[in-house]
Amino acid sequence: MLYLAAILSSGLVLPTANLRAAGRSSTAGSRAHVVAKWPWQSIAVDIKKDLYAFAKPQTLGPAASKQAQSSAHTLSHVGTGLR
Amino acid sequence: MKEKGCGPIMIRLSWHDAGVYSKGKLTGGCPNAAMRFTDGGEGAFGANAGLPDVAVGLLEEIATKYSNKISNADLWALAANVGIEVMGGPAIPTQFGRVDAASSAESVESQEGRLPDGDKGVDHLRDIFYPKGFDDKDIVALSGAHTVGGCHADRSGFEGDWTEDKLKFDNTYFTEMLQKEYVMGKASTGEPQYVHEASGTIMLISDLALPADDKFRPWVEKYAEDQDAYFADFTDAWVRLQENGVAELRKRL
């Protein structure tokens, strides 16, 4: 369900023409099944999943880790700058 | 993102990438992730301090992992929208198709006239935002993003958080703006800013210019009373901001 919600909230919807070409229905009940079989759909979902989790320490990029270590700021402080 | 509080800086990254667009006296500009390059151009703009190193660094691993699948500019837009949602804000639809700059030479010429200054008033806000296609309602709605995050002395020169929960995306920027009494003070850098002494939260001159203006104030009051209306108007304006200047957008990667 979360997977489907992530897809829908991304605004990712299969064009009807493509669905027809694939021989599948565009009804809501079949959408999750269809999307799961289309690799280009899952890419955006994978990226979004990683974005949800990316700030965990083990996924921090080296530049950010270096910045966090060398800066007087804590990591949470680093992350709160809108300006 | 939620645990580490990176949402606000992702919003700022996407905003400053897309916010250079103008179709007034100044023309051009688009979200193209030119801030990746720090030898000049947008990556060296004072207004972007902290973004090329901290924000881009935070996304580096994901950007590398999906480097042949999504442009940096699209990733930045998506990261901001995930951040807004994770912090309790609206779910923002993301379209794709932003093309990355190949070098700093593809930056706009200057931040002047394209990105706003926090120490200026309503005329400045309109001078900056009208040429991007935004009206008074949009300006107030977009300013509401200050409901999250804070200012850092080593970046903007201002110092402090706008609201008492800087990681919650809601309408408290507007409610606090109307309910609290602020006094003019200075950041440690000497930059002028308003302070609410009891809580320590701040407002910039450009923030408190909103309720003081006859055209802006009704929107401030509306959003303070109606969070759903704020979310709807913010989403509308924010998506247009993120897509300004992009030649071809698509719903899928």
Coordinates of C-alpha atoms in Angstrom, one line a residue:
Chain A
M1 CA 0.0 0.0 0.0
L2 CA 2.8 2.4 0.9
Y3 CA 4.4 1.5 -2.4
L4 CA 1.3 2.4 -4.3
A5 CA 0.9 5.6 -2.2
A6 CA 4.4 6.7 -3.1
I7 CA 3.7 6.1 -6.8
L8 CA 0.5 8.1 -6.7
S9 CA 1.9 10.9 -4.7
S10 CA 4.8 11.2 -7.2
G11 CA 2.2 12.0 -9.9
L12 CA 3.4 8.9 -11.8
V13 CA 0.5 7.5 -13.8
L14 CA 0.8 5.4 -16.8
P15 CA -0.6 7.0 -19.9
T16 CA -3.7 5.3 -21.2
A17 CA -2.2 4.8 -24.6
N18 CA 0.7 3.0 -23.2
L19 CA -1.6 0.8 -21.1
R20 CA -3.5 -0.1 -24.2
A21 CA -0.3 -0.9 -26.1
A22 CA 0.6 -3.2 -23.2
G23 CA -2.7 -4.9 -23.5
R24 CA -3.7 -3.9 -20.0
S25 CA -6.6 -2.0 -18.4
S26 CA -6.2 1.4 -16.9
T27 CA -8.7 0.7 -14.1
A28 CA -7.6 1.7 -10.7
G29 CA -7.6 -1.9 -9.5
S30 CA -5.0 -3.0 -12.0
R31 CA -2.7 0.1 -11.7
A32 CA -0.4 -1.2 -9.0
H33 CA 0.0 -4.5 -10.8
V34 CA 0.9 -2.7 -14.1
V35 CA 3.2 -0.2 -12.5
A36 CA 5.2 -2.9 -10.7
K37 CA 6.0 -4.4 -14.1
W38 CA 7.3 -1.3 -15.7
P39 CA 11.0 -0.6 -14.8
W40 CA 10.8 3.2 -15.5
Q41 CA 8.0 3.5 -13.0
S42 CA 9.9 1.8 -10.2
I43 CA 13.0 4.0 -10.7
A44 CA 11.3 7.1 -9.4
V45 CA 9.8 5.1 -6.5
D46 CA 13.2 3.7 -5.7
I47 CA 14.7 7.1 -5.7
K48 CA 12.0 8.4 -3.5
K49 CA 12.5 5.6 -1.0
D50 CA 16.1 6.4 -0.9
L51 CA 15.3 10.1 -0.3
Y52 CA 13.1 9.2 2.6
A53 CA 16.0 7.3 4.2
F54 CA 19.0 9.2 2.9
A55 CA 19.9 11.2 6.0
K56 CA 20.7 8.1 8.0
P57 CA 24.4 8.2 9.0
Q58 CA 25.4 5.2 6.8
T59 CA 23.9 6.8 3.7
L60 CA 25.5 10.3 4.1
G61 CA 27.7 11.2 1.2
P62 CA 31.4 11.8 2.0
A63 CA 31.3 15.5 1.4
A64 CA 28.5 15.9 3.9
S65 CA 30.2 13.7 6.4
K66 CA 33.4 15.7 6.1
Q67 CA 31.4 18.9 6.5
A68 CA 29.6 17.6 9.5
Q69 CA 32.8 16.5 11.2
S70 CA 34.8 19.6 10.4
S71 CA 32.1 22.1 11.2
A72 CA 31.3 23.4 14.5
H73 CA 27.7 22.8 13.7
T74 CA 26.0 19.6 14.6
L75 CA 24.5 17.6 11.8
S76 CA 21.0 18.6 12.8
H77 CA 22.0 22.3 12.7
V78 CA 23.6 21.8 9.3
G79 CA 20.3 20.4 8.0
T80 CA 18.1 23.2 9.1
G81 CA 19.1 26.1 6.9
L82 CA 16.4 27.5 4.7
R83 CA 18.6 30.4 4.0
Chain B
M1 CA 15.5 13.0 6.2
K2 CA 13.1 13.4 9.1
E3 CA 15.6 12.1 11.7
K4 CA 18.4 14.4 10.6
G5 CA 16.3 17.4 9.8
C6 CA 17.5 17.8 6.2
G7 CA 14.2 18.8 4.8
P8 CA 14.6 22.6 5.0
I9 CA 17.9 22.7 3.3
M10 CA 16.5 20.5 0.5
I11 CA 13.7 23.1 0.0
R12 CA 16.3 25.9 -0.1
L13 CA 18.3 23.9 -2.6
S14 CA 15.4 23.4 -5.0
W15 CA 14.2 27.0 -4.5
H16 CA 17.6 28.6 -5.2
D17 CA 18.1 26.3 -8.2
A18 CA 14.8 27.2 -9.8
G19 CA 14.4 30.7 -8.3
V20 CA 17.0 32.3 -10.7
Y21 CA 14.3 32.2 -13.5
S22 CA 13.1 35.6 -14.6
K23 CA 11.2 36.9 -17.6
G24 CA 11.3 40.6 -16.8
K25 CA 14.1 43.0 -17.4
L26 CA 16.3 40.0 -16.6
T27 CA 15.5 37.0 -18.7
G28 CA 16.4 33.3 -18.6
G29 CA 17.5 31.1 -15.8
C30 CA 16.1 27.6 -15.0
P31 CA 16.6 24.8 -12.6
N32 CA 19.7 23.1 -13.9
A33 CA 21.8 22.3 -10.9
A34 CA 24.5 24.7 -11.8
M35 CA 25.3 25.1 -8.1
R36 CA 27.3 21.8 -8.4
F37 CA 30.1 23.8 -9.8
T38 CA 31.9 26.1 -7.4
D39 CA 34.5 27.7 -9.7
G40 CA 32.0 30.4 -10.4
G41 CA 28.5 31.1 -11.3
E42 CA 25.6 30.0 -9.1
G43 CA 27.8 27.8 -7.0
A44 CA 29.7 30.8 -5.9
F45 CA 26.8 33.2 -5.3
G46 CA 26.7 34.5 -1.7
A47 CA 23.0 33.8 -1.6
N48 CA 23.7 30.1 -2.1
A49 CA 26.2 29.8 0.7
G50 CA 26.0 26.3 2.3
L51 CA 24.2 24.7 -0.6
P52 CA 27.0 23.4 -2.9
D53 CA 28.8 21.9 0.0
V54 CA 26.3 20.8 2.6
A55 CA 23.1 20.2 0.6
V56 CA 24.7 18.8 -2.5
G57 CA 26.9 16.7 -0.3
L58 CA 24.0 15.2 1.5
L59 CA 22.5 14.0 -1.8
E60 CA 25.8 12.9 -3.3
E61 CA 25.3 9.2 -2.7
I62 CA 21.8 9.1 -4.2
A63 CA 22.9 11.3 -7.1
T64 CA 25.7 8.9 -7.8
K65 CA 23.6 5.8 -7.5
Y66 CA 21.0 7.1 -10.0
S67 CA 23.3 9.2 -12.1
N68 CA 22.2 7.7 -15.4
K69 CA 18.5 7.7 -14.4
I70 CA 17.7 11.2 -13.1
S71 CA 19.2 14.6 -13.5
N72 CA 20.6 16.4 -10.5
A73 CA 18.1 19.2 -11.0
D74 CA 15.2 16.7 -11.0
L75 CA 16.6 15.0 -7.9
W76 CA 16.8 18.3 -6.1
A77 CA 13.2 19.0 -6.9
L78 CA 12.1 15.6 -5.8
A79 CA 14.2 15.8 -2.6
A80 CA 12.6 19.0 -1.6
N81 CA 9.1 17.6 -2.2
V82 CA 9.9 14.5 -0.2
G83 CA 11.2 16.8 2.6
I84 CA 8.0 18.9 2.6
E85 CA 5.9 15.8 2.8
V86 CA 8.1 14.1 5.5
M87 CA 7.8 17.3 7.6
G88 CA 4.0 17.1 7.5
G89 CA 3.3 19.4 4.5
P90 CA 1.4 18.7 1.4
A91 CA 2.2 15.9 -1.1
I92 CA 3.7 17.8 -4.0
P93 CA 3.5 16.2 -7.5
T94 CA 6.9 16.1 -9.2
Q95 CA 7.4 16.2 -12.9
F96 CA 10.7 15.4 -14.6
G97 CA 12.8 16.8 -17.4
R98 CA 15.2 19.3 -16.0
V99 CA 18.5 19.3 -17.8
D100 CA 21.7 19.6 -15.8
A101 CA 24.2 22.4 -16.6
A102 CA 27.5 21.0 -17.9
S103 CA 29.6 23.7 -16.3
S104 CA 29.3 26.9 -14.2
A105 CA 29.2 28.8 -17.4
E106 CA 25.5 27.8 -17.7
S107 CA 24.7 29.8 -14.6
V108 CA 22.8 33.1 -14.7
E109 CA 25.0 36.1 -14.6
S110 CA 24.2 37.2 -11.0
Q111 CA 21.9 36.7 -8.0
E112 CA 21.0 40.3 -8.2
G113 CA 17.4 40.8 -9.2
R114 CA 16.7 37.1 -9.2
L115 CA 16.9 35.9 -5.5
P116 CA 15.4 38.0 -2.7
D117 CA 17.2 39.7 0.2
G118 CA 15.8 39.2 3.6
D119 CA 16.5 42.7 4.7
K120 CA 14.3 44.4 2.2
G121 CA 10.5 45.1 2.1
V122 CA 7.5 44.6 -0.1
D123 CA 8.7 46.5 -3.2
H124 CA 11.7 44.3 -3.4
L125 CA 9.6 41.1 -3.0
R126 CA 7.4 42.2 -5.9
D127 CA 10.4 43.2 -8.0
I128 CA 11.8 39.7 -7.6
F129 CA 8.7 37.6 -7.8
Y130 CA 6.5 39.3 -10.4
P131 CA 9.0 38.7 -13.2
K132 CA 8.8 35.0 -12.3
G133 CA 5.1 34.9 -13.0
F134 CA 3.9 35.1 -9.3
D135 CA 1.3 37.4 -7.8
D136 CA 0.8 38.7 -4.3
K137 CA -1.0 35.5 -3.2
D138 CA 1.9 33.4 -4.5
I139 CA 4.5 35.5 -2.8
V140 CA 2.8 35.1 0.6
A141 CA 2.3 31.3 0.0
L142 CA 5.9 30.8 -1.0
S143 CA 7.1 32.9 1.9
G144 CA 5.3 30.4 4.1
A145 CA 8.1 27.9 3.5
H146 CA 9.8 29.8 6.3
T147 CA 7.6 27.8 8.6
V148 CA 10.5 25.3 8.6
G149 CA 14.3 25.8 8.9
G150 CA 16.3 28.6 10.2
C151 CA 19.0 31.2 9.4
H152 CA 22.7 30.7 9.9
A153 CA 25.1 33.5 10.6
D154 CA 27.7 32.0 8.3
R155 CA 25.4 31.7 5.4
S156 CA 22.8 34.5 5.1
G157 CA 24.1 36.5 8.1
F158 CA 20.8 36.2 9.8
E159 CA 20.4 33.9 12.9
G160 CA 17.6 31.9 14.4
D161 CA 14.5 29.9 13.5
W162 CA 11.3 31.4 12.3
T163 CA 8.9 29.1 14.3
E164 CA 9.1 27.1 17.4
D165 CA 9.0 23.8 15.6
K166 CA 11.4 24.3 12.7
L167 CA 10.9 20.8 11.3
K168 CA 7.1 20.8 11.1
F169 CA 5.7 22.1 7.8
D170 CA 2.4 23.8 8.7
N171 CA 0.9 27.3 8.9
T172 CA 2.6 28.4 12.1
Y173 CA 4.7 30.9 10.2
F174 CA 1.5 32.8 9.7
T175 CA -0.1 32.3 13.1
E176 CA 3.1 33.2 14.9
M177 CA 3.6 36.2 12.7
L178 CA 0.2 37.6 13.6
Q179 CA 0.2 36.6 17.3
K180 CA 3.7 37.4 18.5
E181 CA 5.2 40.7 19.2
Y182 CA 8.6 41.2 17.7
V183 CA 11.3 43.8 18.4
M184 CA 14.0 44.9 16.0
G185 CA 17.4 43.4 16.9
K186 CA 20.5 42.3 15.3
A187 CA 22.1 38.9 14.5
S188 CA 25.7 38.4 15.8
T189 CA 26.8 39.5 12.3
G190 CA 25.1 42.8 12.7
E191 CA 22.3 42.0 10.2
P192 CA 19.0 43.5 11.3
Q193 CA 16.2 41.1 12.2
Y194 CA 13.2 40.9 14.3
V195 CA 13.2 38.8 17.5
H196 CA 10.5 37.4 19.7
E197 CA 12.3 37.7 23.0
A198 CA 10.3 35.1 25.0
S199 CA 10.8 32.3 22.5
G200 CA 13.9 33.4 20.6
T201 CA 12.2 32.9 17.2
I202 CA 12.9 35.5 14.5
M203 CA 11.4 37.2 11.5
L204 CA 13.2 39.0 8.8
I205 CA 12.3 42.4 7.5
S206 CA 10.9 40.7 4.3
D207 CA 8.7 38.4 6.5
L208 CA 7.1 41.1 8.6
A209 CA 6.6 43.2 5.5
L210 CA 3.8 40.8 4.6
P211 CA 1.3 41.6 7.3
A212 CA 2.1 45.3 7.1
D213 CA 1.1 45.5 3.4
D214 CA -2.6 45.9 2.5
K215 CA -2.4 43.5 -0.4
F216 CA -0.4 40.8 1.3
R217 CA -2.1 40.9 4.7
P218 CA -5.4 39.2 3.7
W219 CA -3.4 36.2 2.5
V220 CA -1.4 36.1 5.7
E221 CA -4.7 36.1 7.7
K222 CA -6.3 33.5 5.4
Y223 CA -3.4 31.1 5.7
A224 CA -3.2 31.6 9.5
E225 CA -6.8 30.6 9.7
D226 CA -6.9 27.8 7.1
Q227 CA -4.0 25.5 6.7
D228 CA -5.6 23.5 3.9
A229 CA -5.9 26.7 1.9
Y230 CA -2.3 27.5 2.6
F231 CA -1.2 24.0 1.5
A232 CA -3.2 24.2 -1.7
D233 CA -1.9 27.6 -2.7
F234 CA 1.7 26.8 -1.7
T235 CA 1.5 23.6 -3.8
D236 CA 0.3 25.5 -6.8
A237 CA 2.9 28.2 -6.5
W238 CA 5.8 25.9 -5.6
V239 CA 5.2 23.5 -8.5
R240 CA 5.2 26.5 -10.9
L241 CA 8.4 27.7 -9.3
Q242 CA 10.1 24.4 -9.6
E243 CA 9.1 24.1 -13.3
N244 CA 9.8 27.7 -14.4
G245 CA 12.1 27.8 -17.4
V246 CA 12.0 24.1 -18.1
A247 CA 11.5 23.4 -21.8
E248 CA 9.9 19.9 -21.6
L249 CA 8.4 18.2 -18.6
R250 CA 7.1 14.7 -18.3
K251 CA 5.4 12.8 -15.5
R252 CA 7.8 9.9 -15.6
L253 CA 11.5 9.4 -15.5

